[in-house]
PDB file of C-alpha atoms in Angstrom:
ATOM      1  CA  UNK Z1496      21.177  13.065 -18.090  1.00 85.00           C
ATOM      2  CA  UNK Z1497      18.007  14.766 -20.226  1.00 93.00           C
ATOM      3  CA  UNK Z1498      16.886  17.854 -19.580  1.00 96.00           C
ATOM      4  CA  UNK Z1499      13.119  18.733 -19.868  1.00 97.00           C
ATOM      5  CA  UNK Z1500      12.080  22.399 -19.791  1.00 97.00           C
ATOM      6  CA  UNK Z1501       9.019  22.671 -21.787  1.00 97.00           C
ATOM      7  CA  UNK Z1502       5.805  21.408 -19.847  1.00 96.00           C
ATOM      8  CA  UNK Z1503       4.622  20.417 -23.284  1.00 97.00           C
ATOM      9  CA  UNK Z1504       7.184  17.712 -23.259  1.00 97.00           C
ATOM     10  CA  UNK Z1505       4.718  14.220 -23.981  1.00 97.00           C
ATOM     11  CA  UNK Z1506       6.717  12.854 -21.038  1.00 96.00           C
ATOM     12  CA  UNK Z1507       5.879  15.992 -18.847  1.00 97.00           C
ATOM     13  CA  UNK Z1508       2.097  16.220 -19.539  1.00 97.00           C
ATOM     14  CA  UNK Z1509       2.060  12.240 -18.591  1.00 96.00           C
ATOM     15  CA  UNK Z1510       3.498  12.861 -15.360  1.00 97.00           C
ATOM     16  CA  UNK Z1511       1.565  15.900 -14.662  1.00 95.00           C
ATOM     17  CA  UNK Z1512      -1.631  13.501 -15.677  1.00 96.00           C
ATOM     18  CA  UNK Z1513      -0.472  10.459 -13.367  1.00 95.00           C
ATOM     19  CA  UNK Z1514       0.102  13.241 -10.488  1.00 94.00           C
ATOM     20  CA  UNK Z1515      -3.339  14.487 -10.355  1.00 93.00           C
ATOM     21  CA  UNK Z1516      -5.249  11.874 -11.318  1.00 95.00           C
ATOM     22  CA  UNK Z1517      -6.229   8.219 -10.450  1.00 95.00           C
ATOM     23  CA  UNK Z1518      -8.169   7.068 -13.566  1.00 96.00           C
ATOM     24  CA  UNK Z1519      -4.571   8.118 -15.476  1.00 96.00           C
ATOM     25  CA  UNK Z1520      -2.785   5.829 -12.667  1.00 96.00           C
ATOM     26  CA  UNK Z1521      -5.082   2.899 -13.320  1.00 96.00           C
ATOM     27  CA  UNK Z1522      -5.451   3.410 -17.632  1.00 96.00           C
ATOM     28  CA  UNK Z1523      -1.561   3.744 -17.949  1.00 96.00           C
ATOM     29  CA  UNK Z1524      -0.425   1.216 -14.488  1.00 97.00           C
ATOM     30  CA  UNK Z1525       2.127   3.670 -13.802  1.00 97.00           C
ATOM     31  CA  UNK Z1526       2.955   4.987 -10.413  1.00 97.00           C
ATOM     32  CA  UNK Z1527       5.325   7.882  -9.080  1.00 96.00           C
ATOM     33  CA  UNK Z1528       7.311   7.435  -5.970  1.00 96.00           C
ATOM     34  CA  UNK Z1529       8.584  10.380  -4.311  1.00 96.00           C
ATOM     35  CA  UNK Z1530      11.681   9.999  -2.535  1.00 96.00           C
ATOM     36  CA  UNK Z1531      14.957   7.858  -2.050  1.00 97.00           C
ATOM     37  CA  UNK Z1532      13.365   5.077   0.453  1.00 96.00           C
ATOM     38  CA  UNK Z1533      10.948   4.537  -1.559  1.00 97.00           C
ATOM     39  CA  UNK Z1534      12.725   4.200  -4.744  1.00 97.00           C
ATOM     40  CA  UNK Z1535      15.103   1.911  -3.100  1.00 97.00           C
ATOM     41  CA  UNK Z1536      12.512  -0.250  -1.501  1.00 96.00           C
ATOM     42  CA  UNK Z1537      11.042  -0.802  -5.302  1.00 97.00           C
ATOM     43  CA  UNK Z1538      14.863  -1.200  -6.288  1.00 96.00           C
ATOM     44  CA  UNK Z1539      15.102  -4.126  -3.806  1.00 96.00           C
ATOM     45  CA  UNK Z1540      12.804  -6.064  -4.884  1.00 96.00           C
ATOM     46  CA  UNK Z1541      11.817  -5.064  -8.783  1.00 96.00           C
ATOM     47  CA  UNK Z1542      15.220  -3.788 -10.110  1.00 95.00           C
ATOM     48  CA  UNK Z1543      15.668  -0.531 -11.216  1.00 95.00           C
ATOM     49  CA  UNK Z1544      12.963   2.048 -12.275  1.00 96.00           C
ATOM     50  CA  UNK Z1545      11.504   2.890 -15.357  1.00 92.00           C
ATOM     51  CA  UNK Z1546      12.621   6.549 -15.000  1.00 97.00           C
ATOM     52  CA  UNK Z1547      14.299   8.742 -12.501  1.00 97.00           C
ATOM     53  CA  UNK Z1548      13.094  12.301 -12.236  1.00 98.00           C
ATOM     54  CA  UNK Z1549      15.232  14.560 -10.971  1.00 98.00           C
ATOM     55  CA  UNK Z1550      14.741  18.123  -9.776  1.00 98.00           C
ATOM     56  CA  UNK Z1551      17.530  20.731 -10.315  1.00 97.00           C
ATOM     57  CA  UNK Z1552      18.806  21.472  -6.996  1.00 96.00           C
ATOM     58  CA  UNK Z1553      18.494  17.575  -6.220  1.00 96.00           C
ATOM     59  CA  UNK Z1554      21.239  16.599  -8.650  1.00 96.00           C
ATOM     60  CA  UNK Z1555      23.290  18.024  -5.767  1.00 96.00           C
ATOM     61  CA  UNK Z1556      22.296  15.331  -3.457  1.00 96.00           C
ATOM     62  CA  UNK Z1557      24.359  13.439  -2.427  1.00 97.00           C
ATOM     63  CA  UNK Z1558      22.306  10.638  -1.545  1.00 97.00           C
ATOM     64  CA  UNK Z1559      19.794  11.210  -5.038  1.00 97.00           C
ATOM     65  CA  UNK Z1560      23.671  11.118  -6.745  1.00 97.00           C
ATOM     66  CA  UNK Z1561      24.321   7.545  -5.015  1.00 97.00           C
ATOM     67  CA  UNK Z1562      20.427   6.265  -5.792  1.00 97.00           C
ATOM     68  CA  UNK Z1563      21.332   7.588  -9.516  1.00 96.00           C
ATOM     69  CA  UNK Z1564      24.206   5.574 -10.126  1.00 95.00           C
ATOM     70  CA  UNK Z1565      22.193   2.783  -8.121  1.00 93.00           C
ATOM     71  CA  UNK Z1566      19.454   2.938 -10.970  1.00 92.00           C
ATOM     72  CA  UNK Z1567      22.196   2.419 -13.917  1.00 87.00           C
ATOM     73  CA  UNK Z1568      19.900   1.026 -15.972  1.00 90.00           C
ATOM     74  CA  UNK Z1569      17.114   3.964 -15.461  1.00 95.00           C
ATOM     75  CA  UNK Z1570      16.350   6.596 -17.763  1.00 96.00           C
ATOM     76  CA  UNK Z1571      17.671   9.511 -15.808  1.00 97.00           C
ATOM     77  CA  UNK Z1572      15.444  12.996 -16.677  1.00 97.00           C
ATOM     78  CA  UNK Z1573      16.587  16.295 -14.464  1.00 97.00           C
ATOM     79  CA  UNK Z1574      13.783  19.019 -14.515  1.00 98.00           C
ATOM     80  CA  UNK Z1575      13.472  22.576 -13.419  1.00 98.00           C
ATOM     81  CA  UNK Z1576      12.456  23.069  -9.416  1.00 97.00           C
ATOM     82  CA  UNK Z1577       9.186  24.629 -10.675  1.00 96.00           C
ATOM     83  CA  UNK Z1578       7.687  21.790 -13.049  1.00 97.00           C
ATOM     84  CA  UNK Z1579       9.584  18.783 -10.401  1.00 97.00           C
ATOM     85  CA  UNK Z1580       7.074  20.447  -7.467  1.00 96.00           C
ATOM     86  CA  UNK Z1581       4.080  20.122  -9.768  1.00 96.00           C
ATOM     87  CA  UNK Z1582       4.304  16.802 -10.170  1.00 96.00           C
ATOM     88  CA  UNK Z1583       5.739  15.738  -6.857  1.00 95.00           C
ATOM     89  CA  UNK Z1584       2.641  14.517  -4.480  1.00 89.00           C
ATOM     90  CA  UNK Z1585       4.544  16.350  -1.575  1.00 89.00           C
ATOM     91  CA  UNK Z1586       5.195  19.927  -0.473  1.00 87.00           C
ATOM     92  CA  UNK Z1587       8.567  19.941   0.415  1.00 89.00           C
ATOM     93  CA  UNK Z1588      10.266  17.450  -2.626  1.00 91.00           C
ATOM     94  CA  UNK Z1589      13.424  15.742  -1.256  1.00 93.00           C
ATOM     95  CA  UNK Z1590      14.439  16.149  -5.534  1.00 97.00           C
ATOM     96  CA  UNK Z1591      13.725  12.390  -7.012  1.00 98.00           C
ATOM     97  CA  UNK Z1592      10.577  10.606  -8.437  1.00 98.00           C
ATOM     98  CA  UNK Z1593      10.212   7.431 -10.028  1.00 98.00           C
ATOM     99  CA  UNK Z1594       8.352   6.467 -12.817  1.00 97.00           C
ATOM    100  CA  UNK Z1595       7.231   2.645 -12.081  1.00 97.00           C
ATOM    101  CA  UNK Z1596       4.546   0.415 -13.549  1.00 97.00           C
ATOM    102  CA  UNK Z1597       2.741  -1.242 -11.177  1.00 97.00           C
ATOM    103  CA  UNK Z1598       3.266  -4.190  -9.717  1.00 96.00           C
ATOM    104  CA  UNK Z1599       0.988  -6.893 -10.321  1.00 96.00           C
ATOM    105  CA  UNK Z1600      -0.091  -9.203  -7.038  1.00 96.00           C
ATOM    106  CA  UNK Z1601       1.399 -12.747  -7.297  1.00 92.00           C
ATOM    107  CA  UNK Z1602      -1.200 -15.603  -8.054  1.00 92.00           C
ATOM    108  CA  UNK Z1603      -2.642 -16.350  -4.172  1.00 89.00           C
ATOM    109  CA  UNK Z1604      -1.943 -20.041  -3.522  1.00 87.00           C
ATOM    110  CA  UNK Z1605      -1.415 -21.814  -0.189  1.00 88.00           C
ATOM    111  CA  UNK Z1606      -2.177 -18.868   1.733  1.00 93.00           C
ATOM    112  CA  UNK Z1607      -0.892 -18.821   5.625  1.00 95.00           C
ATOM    113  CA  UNK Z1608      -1.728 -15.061   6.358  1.00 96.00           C
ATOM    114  CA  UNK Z1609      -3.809 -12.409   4.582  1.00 98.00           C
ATOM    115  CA  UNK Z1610      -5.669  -9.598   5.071  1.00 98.00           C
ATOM    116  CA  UNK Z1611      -9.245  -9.091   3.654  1.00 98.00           C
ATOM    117  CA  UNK Z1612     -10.143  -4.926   3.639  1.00 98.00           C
ATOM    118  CA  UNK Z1613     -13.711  -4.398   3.240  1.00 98.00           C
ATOM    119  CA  UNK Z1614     -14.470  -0.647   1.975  1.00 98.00           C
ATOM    120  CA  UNK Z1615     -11.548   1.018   4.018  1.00 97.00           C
ATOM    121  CA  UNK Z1616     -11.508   4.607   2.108  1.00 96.00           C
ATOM    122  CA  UNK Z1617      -9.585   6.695   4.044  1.00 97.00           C
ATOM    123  CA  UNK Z1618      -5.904   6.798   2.055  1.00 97.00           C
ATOM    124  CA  UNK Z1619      -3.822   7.000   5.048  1.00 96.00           C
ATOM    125  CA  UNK Z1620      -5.507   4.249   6.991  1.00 97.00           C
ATOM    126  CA  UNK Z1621      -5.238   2.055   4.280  1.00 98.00           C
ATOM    127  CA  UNK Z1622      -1.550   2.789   3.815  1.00 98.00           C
ATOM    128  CA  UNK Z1623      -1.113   2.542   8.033  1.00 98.00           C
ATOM    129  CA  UNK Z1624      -2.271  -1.183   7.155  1.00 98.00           C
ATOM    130  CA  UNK Z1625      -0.395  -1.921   4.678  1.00 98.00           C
ATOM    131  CA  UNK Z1626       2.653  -1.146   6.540  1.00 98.00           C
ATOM    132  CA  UNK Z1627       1.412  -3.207   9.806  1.00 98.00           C
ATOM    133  CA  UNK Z1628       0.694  -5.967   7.708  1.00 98.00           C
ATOM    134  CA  UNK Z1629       3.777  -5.919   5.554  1.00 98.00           C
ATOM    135  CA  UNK Z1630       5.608  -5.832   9.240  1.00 98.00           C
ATOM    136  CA  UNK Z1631       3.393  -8.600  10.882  1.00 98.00           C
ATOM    137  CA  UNK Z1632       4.442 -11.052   7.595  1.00 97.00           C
ATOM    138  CA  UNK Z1633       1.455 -11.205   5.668  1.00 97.00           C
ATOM    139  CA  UNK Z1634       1.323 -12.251   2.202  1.00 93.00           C
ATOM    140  CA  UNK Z1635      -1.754 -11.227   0.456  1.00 98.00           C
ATOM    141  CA  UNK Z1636      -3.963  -8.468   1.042  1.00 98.00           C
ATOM    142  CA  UNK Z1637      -7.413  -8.214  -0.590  1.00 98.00           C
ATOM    143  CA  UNK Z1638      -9.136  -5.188  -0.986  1.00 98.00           C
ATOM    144  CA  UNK Z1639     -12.822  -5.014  -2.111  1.00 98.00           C
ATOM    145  CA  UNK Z1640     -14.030  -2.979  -5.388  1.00 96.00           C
ATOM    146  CA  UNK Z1641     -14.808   0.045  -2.801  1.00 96.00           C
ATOM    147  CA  UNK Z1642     -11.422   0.981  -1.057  1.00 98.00           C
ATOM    148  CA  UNK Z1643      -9.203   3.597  -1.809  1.00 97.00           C
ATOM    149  CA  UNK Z1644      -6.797   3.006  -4.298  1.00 97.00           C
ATOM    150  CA  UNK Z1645      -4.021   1.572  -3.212  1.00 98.00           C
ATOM    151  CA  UNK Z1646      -1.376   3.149  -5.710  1.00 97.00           C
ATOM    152  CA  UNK Z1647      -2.552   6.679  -4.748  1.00 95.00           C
ATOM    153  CA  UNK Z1648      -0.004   8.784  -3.573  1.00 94.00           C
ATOM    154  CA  UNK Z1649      -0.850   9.063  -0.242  1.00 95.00           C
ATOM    155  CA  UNK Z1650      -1.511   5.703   0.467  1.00 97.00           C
ATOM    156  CA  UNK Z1651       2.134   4.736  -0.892  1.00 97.00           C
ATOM    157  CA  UNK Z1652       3.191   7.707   1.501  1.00 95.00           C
ATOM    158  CA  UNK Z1653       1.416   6.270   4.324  1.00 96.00           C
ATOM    159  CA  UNK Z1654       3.116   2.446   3.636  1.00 97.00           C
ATOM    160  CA  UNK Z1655       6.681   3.287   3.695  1.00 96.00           C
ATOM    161  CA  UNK Z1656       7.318   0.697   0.954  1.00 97.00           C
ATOM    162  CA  UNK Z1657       5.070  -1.961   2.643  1.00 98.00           C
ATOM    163  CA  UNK Z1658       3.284  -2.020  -1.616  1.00 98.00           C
ATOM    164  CA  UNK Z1659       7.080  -3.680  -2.378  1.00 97.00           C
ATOM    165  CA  UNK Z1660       6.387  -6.492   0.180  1.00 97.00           C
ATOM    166  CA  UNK Z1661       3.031  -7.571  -0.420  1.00 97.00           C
ATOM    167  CA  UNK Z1662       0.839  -8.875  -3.249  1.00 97.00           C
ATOM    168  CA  UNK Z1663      -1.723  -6.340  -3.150  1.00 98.00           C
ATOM    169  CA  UNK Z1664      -5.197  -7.509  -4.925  1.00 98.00           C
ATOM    170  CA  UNK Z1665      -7.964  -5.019  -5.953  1.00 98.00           C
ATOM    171  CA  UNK Z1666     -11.445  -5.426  -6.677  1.00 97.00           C
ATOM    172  CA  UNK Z1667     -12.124  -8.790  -4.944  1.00 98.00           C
ATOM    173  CA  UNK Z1668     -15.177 -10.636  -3.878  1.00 98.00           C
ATOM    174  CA  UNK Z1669     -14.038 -10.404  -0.169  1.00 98.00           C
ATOM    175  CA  UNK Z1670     -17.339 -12.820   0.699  1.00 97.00           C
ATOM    176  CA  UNK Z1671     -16.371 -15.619  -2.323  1.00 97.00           C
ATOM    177  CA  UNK Z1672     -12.690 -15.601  -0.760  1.00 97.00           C
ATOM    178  CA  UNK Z1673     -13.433 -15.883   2.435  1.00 97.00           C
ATOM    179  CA  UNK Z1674     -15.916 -19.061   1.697  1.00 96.00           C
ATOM    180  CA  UNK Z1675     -13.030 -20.903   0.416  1.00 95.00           C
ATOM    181  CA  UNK Z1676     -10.417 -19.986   2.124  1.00 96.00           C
ATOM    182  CA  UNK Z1677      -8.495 -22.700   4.187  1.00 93.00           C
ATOM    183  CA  UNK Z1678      -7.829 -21.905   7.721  1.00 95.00           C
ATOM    184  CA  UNK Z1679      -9.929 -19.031  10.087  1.00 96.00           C
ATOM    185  CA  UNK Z1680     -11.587 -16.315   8.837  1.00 98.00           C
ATOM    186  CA  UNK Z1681     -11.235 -14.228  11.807  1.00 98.00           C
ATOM    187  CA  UNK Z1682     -13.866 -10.994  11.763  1.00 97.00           C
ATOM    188  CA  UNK Z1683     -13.534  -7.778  13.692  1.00 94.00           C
ATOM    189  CA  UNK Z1684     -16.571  -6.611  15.226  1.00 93.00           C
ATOM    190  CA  UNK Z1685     -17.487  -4.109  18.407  1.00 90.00           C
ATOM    191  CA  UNK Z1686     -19.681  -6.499  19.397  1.00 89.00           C
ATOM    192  CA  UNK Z1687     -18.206  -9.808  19.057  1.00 92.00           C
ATOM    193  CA  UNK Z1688     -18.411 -11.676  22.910  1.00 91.00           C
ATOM    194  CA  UNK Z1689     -14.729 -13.276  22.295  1.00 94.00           C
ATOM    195  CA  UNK Z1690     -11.686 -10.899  22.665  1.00 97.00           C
ATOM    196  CA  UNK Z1691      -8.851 -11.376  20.208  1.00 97.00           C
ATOM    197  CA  UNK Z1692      -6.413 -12.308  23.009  1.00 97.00           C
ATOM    198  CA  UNK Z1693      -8.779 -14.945  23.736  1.00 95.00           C
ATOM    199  CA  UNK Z1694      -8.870 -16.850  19.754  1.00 97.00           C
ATOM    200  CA  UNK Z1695      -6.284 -18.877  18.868  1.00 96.00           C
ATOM    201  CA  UNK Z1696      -4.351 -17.421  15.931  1.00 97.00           C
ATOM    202  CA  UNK Z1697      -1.747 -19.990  14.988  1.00 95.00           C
ATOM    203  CA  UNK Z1698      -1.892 -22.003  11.571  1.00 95.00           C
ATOM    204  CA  UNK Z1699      -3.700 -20.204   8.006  1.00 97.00           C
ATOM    205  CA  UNK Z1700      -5.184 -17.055   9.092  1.00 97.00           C
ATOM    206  CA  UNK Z1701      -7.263 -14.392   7.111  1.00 98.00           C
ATOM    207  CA  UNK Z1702      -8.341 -11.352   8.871  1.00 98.00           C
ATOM    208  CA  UNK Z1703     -11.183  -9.018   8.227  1.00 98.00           C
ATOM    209  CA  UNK Z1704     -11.165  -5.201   8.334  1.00 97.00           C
ATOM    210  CA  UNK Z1705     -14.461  -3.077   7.264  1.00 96.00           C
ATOM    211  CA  UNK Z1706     -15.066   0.243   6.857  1.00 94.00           C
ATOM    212  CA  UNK Z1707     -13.772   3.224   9.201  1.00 91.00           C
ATOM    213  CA  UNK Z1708     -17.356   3.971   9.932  1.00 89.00           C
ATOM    214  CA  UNK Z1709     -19.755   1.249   8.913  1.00 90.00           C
ATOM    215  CA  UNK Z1710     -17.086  -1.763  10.146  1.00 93.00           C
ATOM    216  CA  UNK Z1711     -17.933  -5.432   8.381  1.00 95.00           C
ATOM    217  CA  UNK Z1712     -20.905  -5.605   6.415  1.00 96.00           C
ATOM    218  CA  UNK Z1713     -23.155  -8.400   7.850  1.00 96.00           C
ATOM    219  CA  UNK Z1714     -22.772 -10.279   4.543  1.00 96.00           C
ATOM    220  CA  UNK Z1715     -18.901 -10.386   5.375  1.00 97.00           C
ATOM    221  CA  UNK Z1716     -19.295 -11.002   9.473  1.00 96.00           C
ATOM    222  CA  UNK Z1717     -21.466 -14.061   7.922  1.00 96.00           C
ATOM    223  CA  UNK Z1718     -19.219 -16.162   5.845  1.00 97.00           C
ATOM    224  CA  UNK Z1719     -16.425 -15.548   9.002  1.00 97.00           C
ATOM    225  CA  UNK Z1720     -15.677 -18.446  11.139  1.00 96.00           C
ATOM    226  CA  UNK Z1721     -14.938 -16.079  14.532  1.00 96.00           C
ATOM    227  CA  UNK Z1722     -15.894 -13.361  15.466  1.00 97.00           C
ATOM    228  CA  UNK Z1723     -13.470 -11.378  18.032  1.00 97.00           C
ATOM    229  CA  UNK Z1724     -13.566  -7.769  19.633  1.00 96.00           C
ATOM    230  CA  UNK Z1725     -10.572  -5.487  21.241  1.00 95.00           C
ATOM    231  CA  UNK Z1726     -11.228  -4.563  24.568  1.00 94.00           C
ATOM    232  CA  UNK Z1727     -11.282  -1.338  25.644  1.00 91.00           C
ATOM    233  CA  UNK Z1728     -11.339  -0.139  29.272  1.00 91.00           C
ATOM    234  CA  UNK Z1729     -11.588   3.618  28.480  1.00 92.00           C
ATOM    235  CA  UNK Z1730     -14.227   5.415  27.505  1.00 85.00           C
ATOM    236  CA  UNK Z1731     -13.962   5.105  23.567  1.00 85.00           C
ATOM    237  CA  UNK Z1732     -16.832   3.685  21.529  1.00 83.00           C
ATOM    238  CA  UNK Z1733     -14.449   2.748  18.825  1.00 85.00           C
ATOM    239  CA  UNK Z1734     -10.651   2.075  17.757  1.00 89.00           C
ATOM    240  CA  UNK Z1735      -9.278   3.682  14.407  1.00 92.00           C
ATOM    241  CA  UNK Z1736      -9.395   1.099  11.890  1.00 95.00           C
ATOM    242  CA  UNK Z1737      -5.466   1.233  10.977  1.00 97.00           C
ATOM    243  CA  UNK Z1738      -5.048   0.857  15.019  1.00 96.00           C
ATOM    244  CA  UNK Z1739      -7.457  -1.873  15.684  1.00 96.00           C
ATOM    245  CA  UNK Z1740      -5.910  -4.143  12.499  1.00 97.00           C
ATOM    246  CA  UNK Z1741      -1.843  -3.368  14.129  1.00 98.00           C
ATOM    247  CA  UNK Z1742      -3.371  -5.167  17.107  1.00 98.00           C
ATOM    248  CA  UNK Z1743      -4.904  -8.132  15.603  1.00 98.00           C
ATOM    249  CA  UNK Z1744      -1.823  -8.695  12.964  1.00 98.00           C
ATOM    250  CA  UNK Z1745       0.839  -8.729  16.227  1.00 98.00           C
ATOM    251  CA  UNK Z1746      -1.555 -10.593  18.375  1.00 98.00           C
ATOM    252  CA  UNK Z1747      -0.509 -13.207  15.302  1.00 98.00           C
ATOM    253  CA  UNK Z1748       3.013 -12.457  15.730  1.00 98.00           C
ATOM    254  CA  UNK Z1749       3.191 -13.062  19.183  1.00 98.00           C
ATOM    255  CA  UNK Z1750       1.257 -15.615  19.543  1.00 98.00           C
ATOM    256  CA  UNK Z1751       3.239 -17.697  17.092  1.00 96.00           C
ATOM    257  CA  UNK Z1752       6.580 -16.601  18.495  1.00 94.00           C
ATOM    258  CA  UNK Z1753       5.248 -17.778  22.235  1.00 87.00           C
TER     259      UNK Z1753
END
């Protein structure tokens, strides 16, 4: 195992760069992932890591010990408590990072279920999405060039390993996608007549999800092919827009498991 202990280690001041800052994530496509679920949700499906960073007092660990000899084939780097919780994106470090580079989405062909995300900023709720999505068996999702980005830490936080699952696609031309995508282009909106336990959901589906505060643009409500609210008997104007996508992803599910 290597030992850093200068934080002018080249290695160090990269991490320390691809901690605090998202133009570094996106220049280099590297991510960190904090944590042993994480780390073995990448594991599953990509192999093992680039690098695993390991604090100190985590090398006593015995479940960072088993993810270590998991990840033979990682570069295994132990640091000092101090410099680990500088780069670590959480308070309280469990002791392992990974260096990753990012996966790329798969080419999108013969969709059956996607999600389109128009302008959702908020890091958590776009990581709360990800995970619903990743549960409810989508395949794509699309975000559009004004989301958060998806390989920030807290969105990867927020998506318990739902990034590992799906192809996720940045910077898209939600309206363009929509047009020509094969099946129904099913919008959210507050004031759509039609509830979604009222539209048929079976066969290709892509759903729509706009901005926390703003919803669907009209541009993107246009090129949609239905239109559906979620009712709401209490006295709320609005649903969070992590919440109200959960209920239109498992009105899918079941749906096609009735």
């Amino acid at each position: 195992m290597k030992k850093i202990t200068s934080r002018d280690n080249p290695l160090y001041k990269t991490l320390h760069k691809l901690a605090a800052s998202t133009r570094e994530r996106k220049k280099l496509g590297l991510s960190l992932l904090d944590g042993v679920h994480l780390i073995e949700m990448y594991q599953a499906q990509y192999g093992a890591p680039k690098t695993l960073l390991v604090s100190e007092s985590g090398e006593s660990n015995v479940e960072i010990q088993v993810l270590v000899k998991k990840c033979g084939e990682a570069e295994i780097i132990s640091l000092p408590d101090a410099m680990f919780a500088e780069i670590s994106p959480v308070e309280t470090p469990v002791g392992v990072l990974a260096l990753i580079e990012t996966p790329k989405p798969k080419p999108a062909h013969d969709i059956d279920f996607c999600v389109m995300l128009e302008d959702i900023q908020d890091p958590g709720n776009l990581g709360s999405i990800l995970r619903s999505a990743a549960a409810a068996g989508v395949q794509h999702v699309f975000l559009s060039a004004h989301c958060a980005f998806p390989w920030s830490p807290k969105v990867i936080r927020a998506a318990m390993g739902a990034h590992f699952l799906l192809s996720i696609h940045e910077g898209v031309d939600l309206s363009r996608l929509a047009l020509s995508f094969k099946g129904r282009v099913v919008a959210t909106s507050l004031a759509a007549p039609q509830s979604i336990y009222q539209t048929d959901l079976r066969g290709p589906v892509a759903l729509l999800i706009g901005n926390e505060g703003a919803g669907l643009s009209e541009a993107m409500l246009e090129v949609a092919t239905t239109q559906v609210s979620i009712p709401m008997p209490g006295k709320m104007e609005s649903l969070n827009a992590a919440a109200a996508a959960a209920i239109c992803l498992f009105e899918r599910v079941r749906q096609i498991r009735a």
